[in-house]
Short mmCIF file of C-alpha atoms and ligand atoms in Angstrom, two decimals:
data_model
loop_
_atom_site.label_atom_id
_atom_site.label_comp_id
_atom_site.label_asym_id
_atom_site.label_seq_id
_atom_site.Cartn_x
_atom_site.Cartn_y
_atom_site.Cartn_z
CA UNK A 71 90.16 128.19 124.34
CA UNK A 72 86.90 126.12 123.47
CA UNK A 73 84.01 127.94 123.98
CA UNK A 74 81.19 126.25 126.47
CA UNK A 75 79.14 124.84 124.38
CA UNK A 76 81.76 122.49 122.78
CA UNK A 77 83.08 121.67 126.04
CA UNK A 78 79.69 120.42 126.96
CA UNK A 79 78.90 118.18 123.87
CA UNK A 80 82.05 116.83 124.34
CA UNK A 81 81.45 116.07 127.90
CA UNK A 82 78.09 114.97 126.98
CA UNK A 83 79.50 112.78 123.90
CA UNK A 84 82.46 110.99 125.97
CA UNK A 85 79.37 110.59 128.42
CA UNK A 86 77.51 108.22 126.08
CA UNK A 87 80.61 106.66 125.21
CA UNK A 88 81.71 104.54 128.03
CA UNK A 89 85.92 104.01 127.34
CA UNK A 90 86.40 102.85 131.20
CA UNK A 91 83.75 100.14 130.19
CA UNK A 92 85.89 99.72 126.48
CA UNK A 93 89.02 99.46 128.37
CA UNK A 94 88.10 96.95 130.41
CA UNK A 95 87.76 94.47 127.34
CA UNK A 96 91.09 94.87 126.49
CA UNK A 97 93.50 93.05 129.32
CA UNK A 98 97.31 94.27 127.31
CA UNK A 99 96.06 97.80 128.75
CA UNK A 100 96.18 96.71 131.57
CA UNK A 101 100.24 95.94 131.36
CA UNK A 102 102.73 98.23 133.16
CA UNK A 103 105.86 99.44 131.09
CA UNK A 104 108.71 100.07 133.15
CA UNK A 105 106.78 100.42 136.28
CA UNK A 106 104.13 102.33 134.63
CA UNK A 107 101.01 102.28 133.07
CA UNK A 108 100.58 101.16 129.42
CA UNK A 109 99.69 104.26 127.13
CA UNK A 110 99.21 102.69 123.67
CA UNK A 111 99.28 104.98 121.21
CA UNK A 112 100.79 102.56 118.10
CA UNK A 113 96.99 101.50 116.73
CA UNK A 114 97.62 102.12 113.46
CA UNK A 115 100.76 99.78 113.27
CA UNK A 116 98.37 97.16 115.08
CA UNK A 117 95.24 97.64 117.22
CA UNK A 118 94.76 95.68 120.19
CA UNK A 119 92.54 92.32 120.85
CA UNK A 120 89.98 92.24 123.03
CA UNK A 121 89.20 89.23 125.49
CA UNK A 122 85.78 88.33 123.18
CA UNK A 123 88.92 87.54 120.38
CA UNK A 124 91.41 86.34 122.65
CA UNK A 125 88.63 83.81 123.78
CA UNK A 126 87.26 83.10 120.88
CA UNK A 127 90.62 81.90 119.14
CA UNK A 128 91.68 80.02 122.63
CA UNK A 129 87.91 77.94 122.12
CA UNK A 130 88.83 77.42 118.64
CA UNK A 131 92.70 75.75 119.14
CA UNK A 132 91.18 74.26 122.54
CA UNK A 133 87.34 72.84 121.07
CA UNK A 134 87.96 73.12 117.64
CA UNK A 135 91.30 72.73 115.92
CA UNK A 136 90.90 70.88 112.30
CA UNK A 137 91.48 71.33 108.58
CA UNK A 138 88.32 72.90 106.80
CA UNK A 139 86.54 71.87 103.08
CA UNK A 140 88.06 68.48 103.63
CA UNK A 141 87.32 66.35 106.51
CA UNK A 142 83.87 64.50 106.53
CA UNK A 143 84.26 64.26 110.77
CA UNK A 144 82.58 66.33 113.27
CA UNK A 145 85.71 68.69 113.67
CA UNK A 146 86.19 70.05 110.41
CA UNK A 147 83.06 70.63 109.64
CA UNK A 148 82.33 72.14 112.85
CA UNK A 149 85.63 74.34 111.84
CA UNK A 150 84.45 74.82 108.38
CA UNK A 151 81.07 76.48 109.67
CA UNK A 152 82.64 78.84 111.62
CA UNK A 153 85.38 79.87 109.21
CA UNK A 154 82.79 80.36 106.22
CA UNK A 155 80.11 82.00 109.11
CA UNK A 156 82.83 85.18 109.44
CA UNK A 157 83.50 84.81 105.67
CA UNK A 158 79.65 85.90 105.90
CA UNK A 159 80.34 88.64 108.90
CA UNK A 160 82.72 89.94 106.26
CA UNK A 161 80.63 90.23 103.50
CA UNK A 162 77.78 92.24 106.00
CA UNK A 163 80.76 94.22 107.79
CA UNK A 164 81.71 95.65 104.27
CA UNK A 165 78.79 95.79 102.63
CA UNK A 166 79.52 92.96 99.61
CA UNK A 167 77.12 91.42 97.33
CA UNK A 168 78.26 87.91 97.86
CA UNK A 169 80.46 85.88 99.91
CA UNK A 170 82.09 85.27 96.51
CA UNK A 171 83.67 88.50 96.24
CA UNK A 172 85.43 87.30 99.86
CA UNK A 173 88.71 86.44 99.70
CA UNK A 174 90.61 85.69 102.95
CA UNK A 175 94.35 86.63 102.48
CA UNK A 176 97.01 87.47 104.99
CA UNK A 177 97.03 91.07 105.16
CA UNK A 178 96.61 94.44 103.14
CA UNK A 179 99.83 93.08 101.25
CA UNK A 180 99.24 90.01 100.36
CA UNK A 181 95.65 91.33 98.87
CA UNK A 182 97.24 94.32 96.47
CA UNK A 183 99.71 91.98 95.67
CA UNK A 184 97.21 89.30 94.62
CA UNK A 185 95.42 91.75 92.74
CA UNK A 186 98.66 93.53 91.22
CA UNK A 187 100.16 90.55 90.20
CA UNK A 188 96.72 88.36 89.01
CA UNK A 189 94.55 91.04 88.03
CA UNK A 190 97.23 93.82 86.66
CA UNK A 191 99.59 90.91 85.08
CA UNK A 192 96.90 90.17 82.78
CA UNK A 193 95.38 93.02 81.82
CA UNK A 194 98.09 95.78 81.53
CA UNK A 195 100.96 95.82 78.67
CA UNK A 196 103.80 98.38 77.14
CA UNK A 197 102.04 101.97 77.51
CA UNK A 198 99.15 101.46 79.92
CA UNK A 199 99.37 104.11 83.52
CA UNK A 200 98.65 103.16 86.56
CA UNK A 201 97.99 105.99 88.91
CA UNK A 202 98.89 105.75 92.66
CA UNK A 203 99.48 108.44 95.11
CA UNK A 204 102.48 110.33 97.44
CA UNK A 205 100.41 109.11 100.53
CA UNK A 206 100.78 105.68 100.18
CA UNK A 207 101.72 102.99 102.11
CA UNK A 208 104.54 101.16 100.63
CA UNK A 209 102.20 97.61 100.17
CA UNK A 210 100.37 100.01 97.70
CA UNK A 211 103.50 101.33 95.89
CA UNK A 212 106.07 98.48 95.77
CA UNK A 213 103.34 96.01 94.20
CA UNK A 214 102.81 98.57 91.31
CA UNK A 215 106.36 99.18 90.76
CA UNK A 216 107.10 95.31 89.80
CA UNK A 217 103.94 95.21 87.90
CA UNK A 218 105.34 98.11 85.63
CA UNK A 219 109.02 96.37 85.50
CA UNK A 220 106.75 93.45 84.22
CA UNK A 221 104.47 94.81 82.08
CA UNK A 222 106.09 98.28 80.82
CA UNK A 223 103.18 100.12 82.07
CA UNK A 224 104.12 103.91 83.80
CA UNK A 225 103.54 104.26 87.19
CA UNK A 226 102.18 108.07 88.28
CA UNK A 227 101.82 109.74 91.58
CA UNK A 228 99.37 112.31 92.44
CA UNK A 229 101.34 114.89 94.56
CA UNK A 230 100.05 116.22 98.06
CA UNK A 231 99.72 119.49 99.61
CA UNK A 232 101.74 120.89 102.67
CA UNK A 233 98.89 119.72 104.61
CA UNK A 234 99.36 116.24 103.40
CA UNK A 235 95.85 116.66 101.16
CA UNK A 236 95.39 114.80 97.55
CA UNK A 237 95.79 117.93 94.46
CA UNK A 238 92.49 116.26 93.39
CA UNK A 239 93.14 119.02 90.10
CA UNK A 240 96.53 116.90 89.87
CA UNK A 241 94.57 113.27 89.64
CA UNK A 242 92.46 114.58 87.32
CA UNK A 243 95.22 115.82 85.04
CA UNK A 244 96.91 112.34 85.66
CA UNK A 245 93.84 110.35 84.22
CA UNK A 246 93.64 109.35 80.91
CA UNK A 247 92.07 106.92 78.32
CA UNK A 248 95.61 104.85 79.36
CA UNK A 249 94.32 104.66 82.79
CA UNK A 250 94.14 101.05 84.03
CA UNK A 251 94.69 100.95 87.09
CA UNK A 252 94.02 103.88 89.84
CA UNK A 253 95.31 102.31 93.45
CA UNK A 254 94.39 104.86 96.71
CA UNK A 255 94.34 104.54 100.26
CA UNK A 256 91.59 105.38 101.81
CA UNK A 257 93.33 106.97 105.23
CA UNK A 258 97.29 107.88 105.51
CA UNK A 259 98.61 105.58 108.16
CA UNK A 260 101.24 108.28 108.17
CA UNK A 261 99.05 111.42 108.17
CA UNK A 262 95.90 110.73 109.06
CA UNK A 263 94.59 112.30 106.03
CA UNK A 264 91.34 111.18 105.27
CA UNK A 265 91.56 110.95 101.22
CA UNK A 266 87.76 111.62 99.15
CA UNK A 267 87.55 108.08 97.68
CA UNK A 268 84.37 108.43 96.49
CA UNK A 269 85.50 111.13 93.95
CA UNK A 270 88.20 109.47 92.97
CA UNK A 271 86.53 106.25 92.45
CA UNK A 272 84.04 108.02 90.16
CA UNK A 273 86.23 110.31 87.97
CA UNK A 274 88.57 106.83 87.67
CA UNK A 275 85.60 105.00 86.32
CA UNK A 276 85.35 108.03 83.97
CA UNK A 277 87.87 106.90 82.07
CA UNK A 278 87.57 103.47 82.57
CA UNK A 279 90.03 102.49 85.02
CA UNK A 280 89.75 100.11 87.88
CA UNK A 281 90.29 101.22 91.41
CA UNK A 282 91.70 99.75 94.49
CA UNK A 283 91.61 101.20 98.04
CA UNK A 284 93.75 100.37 100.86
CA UNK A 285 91.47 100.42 103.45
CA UNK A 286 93.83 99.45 106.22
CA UNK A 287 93.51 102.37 108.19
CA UNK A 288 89.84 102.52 107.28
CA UNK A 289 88.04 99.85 108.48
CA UNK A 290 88.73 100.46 112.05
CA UNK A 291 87.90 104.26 112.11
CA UNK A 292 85.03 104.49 109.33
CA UNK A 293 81.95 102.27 108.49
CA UNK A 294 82.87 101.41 104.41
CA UNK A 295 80.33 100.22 102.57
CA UNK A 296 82.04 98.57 99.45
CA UNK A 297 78.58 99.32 97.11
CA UNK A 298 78.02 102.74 97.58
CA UNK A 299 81.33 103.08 97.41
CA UNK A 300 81.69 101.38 94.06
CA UNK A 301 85.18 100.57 94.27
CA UNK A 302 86.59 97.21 92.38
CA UNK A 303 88.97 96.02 94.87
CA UNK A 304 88.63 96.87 99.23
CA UNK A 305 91.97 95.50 100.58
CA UNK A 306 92.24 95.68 104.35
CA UNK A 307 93.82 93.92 107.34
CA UNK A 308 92.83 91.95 110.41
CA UNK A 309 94.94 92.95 113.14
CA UNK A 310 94.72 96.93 112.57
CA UNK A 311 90.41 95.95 113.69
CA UNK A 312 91.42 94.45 116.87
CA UNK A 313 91.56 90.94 115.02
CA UNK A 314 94.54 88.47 114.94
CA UNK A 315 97.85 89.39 112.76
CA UNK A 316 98.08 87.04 109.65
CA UNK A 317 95.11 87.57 107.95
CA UNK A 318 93.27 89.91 106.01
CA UNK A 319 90.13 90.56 103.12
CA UNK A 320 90.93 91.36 99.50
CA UNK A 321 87.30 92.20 98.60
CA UNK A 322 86.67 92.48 94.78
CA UNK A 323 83.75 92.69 92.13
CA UNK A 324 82.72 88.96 91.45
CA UNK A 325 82.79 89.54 87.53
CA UNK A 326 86.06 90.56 88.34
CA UNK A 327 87.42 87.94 90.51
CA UNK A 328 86.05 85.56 88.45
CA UNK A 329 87.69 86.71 84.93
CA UNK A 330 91.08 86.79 87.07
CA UNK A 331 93.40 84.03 86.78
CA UNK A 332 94.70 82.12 90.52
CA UNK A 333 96.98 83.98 92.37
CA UNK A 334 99.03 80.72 93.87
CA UNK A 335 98.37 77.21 92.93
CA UNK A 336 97.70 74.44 95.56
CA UNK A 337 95.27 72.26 97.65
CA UNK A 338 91.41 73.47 98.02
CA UNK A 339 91.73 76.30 94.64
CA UNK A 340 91.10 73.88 92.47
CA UNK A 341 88.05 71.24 90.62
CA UNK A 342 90.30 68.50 88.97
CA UNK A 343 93.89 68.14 88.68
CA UNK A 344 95.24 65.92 86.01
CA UNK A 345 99.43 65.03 85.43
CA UNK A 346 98.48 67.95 81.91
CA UNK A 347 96.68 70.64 83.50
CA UNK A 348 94.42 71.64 86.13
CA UNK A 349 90.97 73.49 86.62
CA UNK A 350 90.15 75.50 88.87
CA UNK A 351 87.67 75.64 91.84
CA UNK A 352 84.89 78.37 91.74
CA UNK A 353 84.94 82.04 94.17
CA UNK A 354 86.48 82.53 96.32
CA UNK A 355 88.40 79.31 96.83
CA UNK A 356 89.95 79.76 93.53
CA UNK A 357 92.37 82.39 95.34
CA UNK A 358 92.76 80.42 99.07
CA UNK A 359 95.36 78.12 98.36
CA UNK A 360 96.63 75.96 100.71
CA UNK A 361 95.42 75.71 104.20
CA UNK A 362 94.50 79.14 105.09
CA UNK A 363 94.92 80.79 108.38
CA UNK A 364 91.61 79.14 109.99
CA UNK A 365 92.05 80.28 113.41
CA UNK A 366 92.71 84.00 112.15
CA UNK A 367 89.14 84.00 110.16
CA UNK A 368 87.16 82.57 113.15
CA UNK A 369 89.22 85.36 115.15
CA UNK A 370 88.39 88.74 112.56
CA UNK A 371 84.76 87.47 112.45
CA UNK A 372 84.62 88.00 116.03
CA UNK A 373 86.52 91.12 115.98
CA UNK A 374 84.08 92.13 113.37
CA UNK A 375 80.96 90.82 116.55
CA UNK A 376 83.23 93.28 118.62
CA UNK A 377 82.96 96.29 116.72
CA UNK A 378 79.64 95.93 115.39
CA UNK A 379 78.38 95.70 119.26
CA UNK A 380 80.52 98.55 120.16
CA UNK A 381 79.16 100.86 116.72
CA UNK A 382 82.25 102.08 114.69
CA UNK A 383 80.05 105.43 114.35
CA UNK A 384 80.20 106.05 117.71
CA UNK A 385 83.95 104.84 118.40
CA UNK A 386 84.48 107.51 115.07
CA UNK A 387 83.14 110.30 116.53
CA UNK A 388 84.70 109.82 120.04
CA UNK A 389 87.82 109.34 118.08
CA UNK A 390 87.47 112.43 116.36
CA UNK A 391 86.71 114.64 119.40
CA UNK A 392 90.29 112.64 121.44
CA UNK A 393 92.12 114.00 118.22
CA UNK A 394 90.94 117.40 118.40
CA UNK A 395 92.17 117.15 121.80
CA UNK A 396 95.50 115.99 121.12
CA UNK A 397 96.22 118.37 118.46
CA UNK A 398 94.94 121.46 121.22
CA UNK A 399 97.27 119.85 123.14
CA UNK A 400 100.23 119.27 120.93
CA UNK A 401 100.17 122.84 119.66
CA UNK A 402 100.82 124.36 122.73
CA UNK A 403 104.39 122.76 122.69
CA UNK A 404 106.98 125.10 121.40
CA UNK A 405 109.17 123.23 119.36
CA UNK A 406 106.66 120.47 117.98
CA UNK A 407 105.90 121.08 114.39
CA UNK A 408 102.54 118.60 113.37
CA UNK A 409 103.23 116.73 109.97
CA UNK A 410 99.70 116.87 108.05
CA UNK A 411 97.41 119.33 108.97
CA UNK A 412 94.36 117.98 106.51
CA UNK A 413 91.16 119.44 107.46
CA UNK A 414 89.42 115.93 107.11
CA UNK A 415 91.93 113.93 109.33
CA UNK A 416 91.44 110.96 112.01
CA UNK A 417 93.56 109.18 115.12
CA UNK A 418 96.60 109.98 113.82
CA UNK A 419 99.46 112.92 115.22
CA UNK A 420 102.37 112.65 113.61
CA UNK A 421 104.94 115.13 114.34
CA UNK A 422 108.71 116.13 114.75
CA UNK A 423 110.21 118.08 118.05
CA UNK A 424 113.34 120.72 117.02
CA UNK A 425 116.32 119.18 117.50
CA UNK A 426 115.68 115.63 118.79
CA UNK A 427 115.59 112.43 116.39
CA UNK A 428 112.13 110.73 116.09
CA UNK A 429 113.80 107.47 117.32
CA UNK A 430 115.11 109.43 120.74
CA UNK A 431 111.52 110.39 121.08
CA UNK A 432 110.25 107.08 121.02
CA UNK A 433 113.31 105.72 123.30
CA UNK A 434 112.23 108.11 126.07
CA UNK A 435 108.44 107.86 125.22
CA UNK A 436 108.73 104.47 125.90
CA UNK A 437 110.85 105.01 129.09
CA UNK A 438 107.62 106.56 130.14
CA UNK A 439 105.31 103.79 129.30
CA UNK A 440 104.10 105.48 126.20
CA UNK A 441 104.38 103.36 123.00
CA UNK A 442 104.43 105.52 119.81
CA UNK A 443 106.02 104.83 116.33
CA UNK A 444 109.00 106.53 115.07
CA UNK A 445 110.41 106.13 111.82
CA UNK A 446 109.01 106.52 108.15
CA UNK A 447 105.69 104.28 108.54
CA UNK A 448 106.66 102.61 105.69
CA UNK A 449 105.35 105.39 103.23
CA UNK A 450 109.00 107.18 102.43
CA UNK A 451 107.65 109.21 99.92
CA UNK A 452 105.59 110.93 102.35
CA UNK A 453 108.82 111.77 104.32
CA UNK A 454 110.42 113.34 101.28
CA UNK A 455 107.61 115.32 100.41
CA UNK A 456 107.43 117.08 103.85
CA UNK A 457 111.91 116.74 103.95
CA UNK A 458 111.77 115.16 107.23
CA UNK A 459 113.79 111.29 107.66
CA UNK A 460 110.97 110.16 109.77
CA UNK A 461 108.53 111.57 112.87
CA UNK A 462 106.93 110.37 115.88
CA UNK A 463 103.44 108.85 115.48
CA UNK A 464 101.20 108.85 118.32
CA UNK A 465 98.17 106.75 116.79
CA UNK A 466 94.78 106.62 118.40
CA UNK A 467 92.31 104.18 118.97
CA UNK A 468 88.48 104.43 120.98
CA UNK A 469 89.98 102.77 123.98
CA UNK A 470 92.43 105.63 124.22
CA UNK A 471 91.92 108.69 126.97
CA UNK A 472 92.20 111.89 127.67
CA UNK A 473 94.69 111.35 130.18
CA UNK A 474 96.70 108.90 127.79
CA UNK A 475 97.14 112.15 125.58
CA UNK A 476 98.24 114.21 128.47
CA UNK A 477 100.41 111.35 129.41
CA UNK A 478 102.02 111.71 125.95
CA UNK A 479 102.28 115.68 126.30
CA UNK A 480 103.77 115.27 129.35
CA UNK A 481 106.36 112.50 128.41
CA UNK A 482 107.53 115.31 125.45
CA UNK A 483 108.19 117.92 127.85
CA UNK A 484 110.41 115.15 129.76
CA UNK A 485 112.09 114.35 126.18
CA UNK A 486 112.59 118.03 125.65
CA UNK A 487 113.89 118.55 128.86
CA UNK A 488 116.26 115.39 128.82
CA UNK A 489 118.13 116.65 125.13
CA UNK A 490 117.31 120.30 125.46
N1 7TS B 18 98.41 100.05 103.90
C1 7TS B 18 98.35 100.94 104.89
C2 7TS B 18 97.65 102.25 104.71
C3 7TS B 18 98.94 100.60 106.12
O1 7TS B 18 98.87 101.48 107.13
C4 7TS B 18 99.58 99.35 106.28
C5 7TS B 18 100.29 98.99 107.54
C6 7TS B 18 99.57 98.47 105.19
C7 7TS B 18 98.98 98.86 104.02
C8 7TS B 18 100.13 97.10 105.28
O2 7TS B 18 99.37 96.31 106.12
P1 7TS B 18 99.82 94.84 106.50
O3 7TS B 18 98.86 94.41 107.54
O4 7TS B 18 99.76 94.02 105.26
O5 7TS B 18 101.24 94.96 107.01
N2 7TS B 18 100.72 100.09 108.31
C9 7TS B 18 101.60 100.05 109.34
C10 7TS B 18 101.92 101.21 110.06
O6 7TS B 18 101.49 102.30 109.85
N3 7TS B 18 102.81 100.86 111.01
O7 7TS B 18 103.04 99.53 110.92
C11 7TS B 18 102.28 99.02 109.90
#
């Protein structure tokens, strides 16, 4: 039972945070699922878009629409304003030096890719390590895998507790002075585990390594600052912070980017192309080949106006409090077991129910208009560690309720029911 006191600040707290006024932004939660009401619980596959992005991308295609860095008309530079004005947003959202260290991309992927492929095919040869982790997401394993194929490196994995923690002792062991690369998300889309980055960062640097962190499960649940962090590379993803699918921010030290040779070759990355060779344009266009996904910047720049007006500490902490709920909730069902039990976890219950595959959970989930993931998240590794083929994932976002997780408790007594 929680004693009074919680009870209160947690009244108190849910007071200050208005979700009825939160929901209301977002018109998909509105939708009714056979017959009844929407329960999203699937934010950390994608997040929802609220009407100031929705709007903001119909203005754009309806007032807007042309090609950017290019045109000398009205239009494009009109669109070329707005797309480098959220290049800016991005660069204050995450705390960056310069818009130079900027680079728009299409998604977590596509940014530890670019850095994998221009950054670790470079530097890395026969012998060098590159240290990743059990928790990851597989955009932050499959990328290092080729890279080793193509460069001979070894790839290592720091192992994980049965409560889906780091063995921090394990890294350390791990770390050498053949340390290149260390790669690390900063949350678990699986688990929720919320990994200590900042340590890791630091005891990487130790030996000289460069670190990445796949921040896309962090940016719409923590306030990152990429300085004080001191990372090299921040990779994260527009549509997982209520921004457009299709693009995405590979932020990286400037001395970096710069030393790092183009990712793709094309229209707007370069200074002067000749029929022998070319040169190439200066940060960040030098990695935005091509005619990038305009529409999708102008959107994230105004999902990044969204959550700034909203205050992602806030939206944390009510976040924190829902999942404390939840998991009271979820532990009073006999016959759930919870997958990751880390004592510094966020929005995330993932979980198996005795005898019933994940996929029939989500089948009669969604049969009561409650939209979960089931399956392996993408991170298999995680699934072996803890022997299960896959569990349900309820993910959590700040428009989420109260009643949405009792709405999900109650549609798993139905699924019990139905195969029990
Ligand atoms: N890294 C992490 C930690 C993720 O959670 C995801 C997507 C990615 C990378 C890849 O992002 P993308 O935008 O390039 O696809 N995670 C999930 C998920 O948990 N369910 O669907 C996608």
């Amino acid at each position: 039972m929680n004693n009074p006191n919680t009870v209160t600040t947690l009244i108190n707290k849910t007071a200050e945070f208005d979700v009825a006024k939160i929901r209301a932004d977002f018109p998909i939660l509105n939708e009714k699922i056979h017959g009844k009401p929407l329960v999203y619980l699937d934010n950390a596959a994608t997040a929802q878009k609220p009407s100031h992005v929705i709007e903001v991308l119909n203005d754009y295609y309806r007032e807007t629409n042309s090609n950017i860095h290019r045109g000398v008309h009205t239009l494009s530079e009109k669109a070329t304003a707005q797309y480098e004005s959220a290049r800016n947003k991005v660069k204050d959202f995450v705390n960056a030096e310069s818009t130079k260290e900027i680079i728009f991309v299409r998604g977590t992927t596509d940014a530890i890719n670019l850095v994998a492929q221009s950054f670790g095919r470079d530097t890395l040869k026969a012998g060098d390590e590159i240290i990743i982790t059990e928790l990851e997401h597989h955009s932050n394993i499959v990328p290092w895998q080729i890279l080793s194929d193509q460069t001979g490196a070894t790839l290592r994995y720091v192992p994980i507790n049965d409560a889906g923690e780091l063995i921090l002792e394990e890294f350390e062991k791990l770390l050498n002075n053949k340390t290149r690369i260390v790669a690390v998300g900063h949350i678990s889309n699986a688990l929720g585990t919320i990994n200590p980055i900042k340590t890791i960062i630091d005891k990487a640097h130790a030996v000289g390594a460069k670190v990445l962190v796949d921040g896309a499960q962090a940016v719409p649940h923590t306030r990152v600052d990429v300085k004080a962090l001191d990372c090299d590379f921040y990779a994260f993803s527009g549509h997982k912070l209520f921004g457009p699918t299709g693009i995405g921010v590979l932020y990286g030290k400037e001395a970096l980017l710069d030393a790092m040779p183009p990712y793709q070759g094309g229209g707007d990355m370069i200074q002067m192309v000749t029929m022998e060779k070319s040169t190439y344009n200066v940060l960040p266009y030098k990695f935005e080949a091509g005619t990038p996904h305009i529409a999708g910047v102008i959107g994230l720049g105004a999902a990044i106006d969204y959550v700034n007006e909203l205050g992602l500490e806030a939206a944390a902490q009510y976040e924190i409090e829902l999942l404390d709920y939840a998991n009271e909730q979820a532990t009073q069902v006999a016959g759930l077991n919870l997958v990751g039990t880390a004592k510094n976890k966020t929005s995330i219950l993932s979980f198996t129910l005795d005898g019933i595959h994940p996929h029939d959970i989500g089948t009669i989930l969604d049969g009561e208009g409650v939209a979960i993931r089931a399956g392996h998240h993408c991170a298999m590794p995680v699934m072996e560690r803890f022997n299960v083929p896959a569990t349900a994932r309820a993910s959590f976002a700040f428009y989420n309720t109260r009643q949405e997780v009792d709405a999900l408790i109650q549609a798993i007594d139905k699924c019990q029911k139905v195969f029990n």
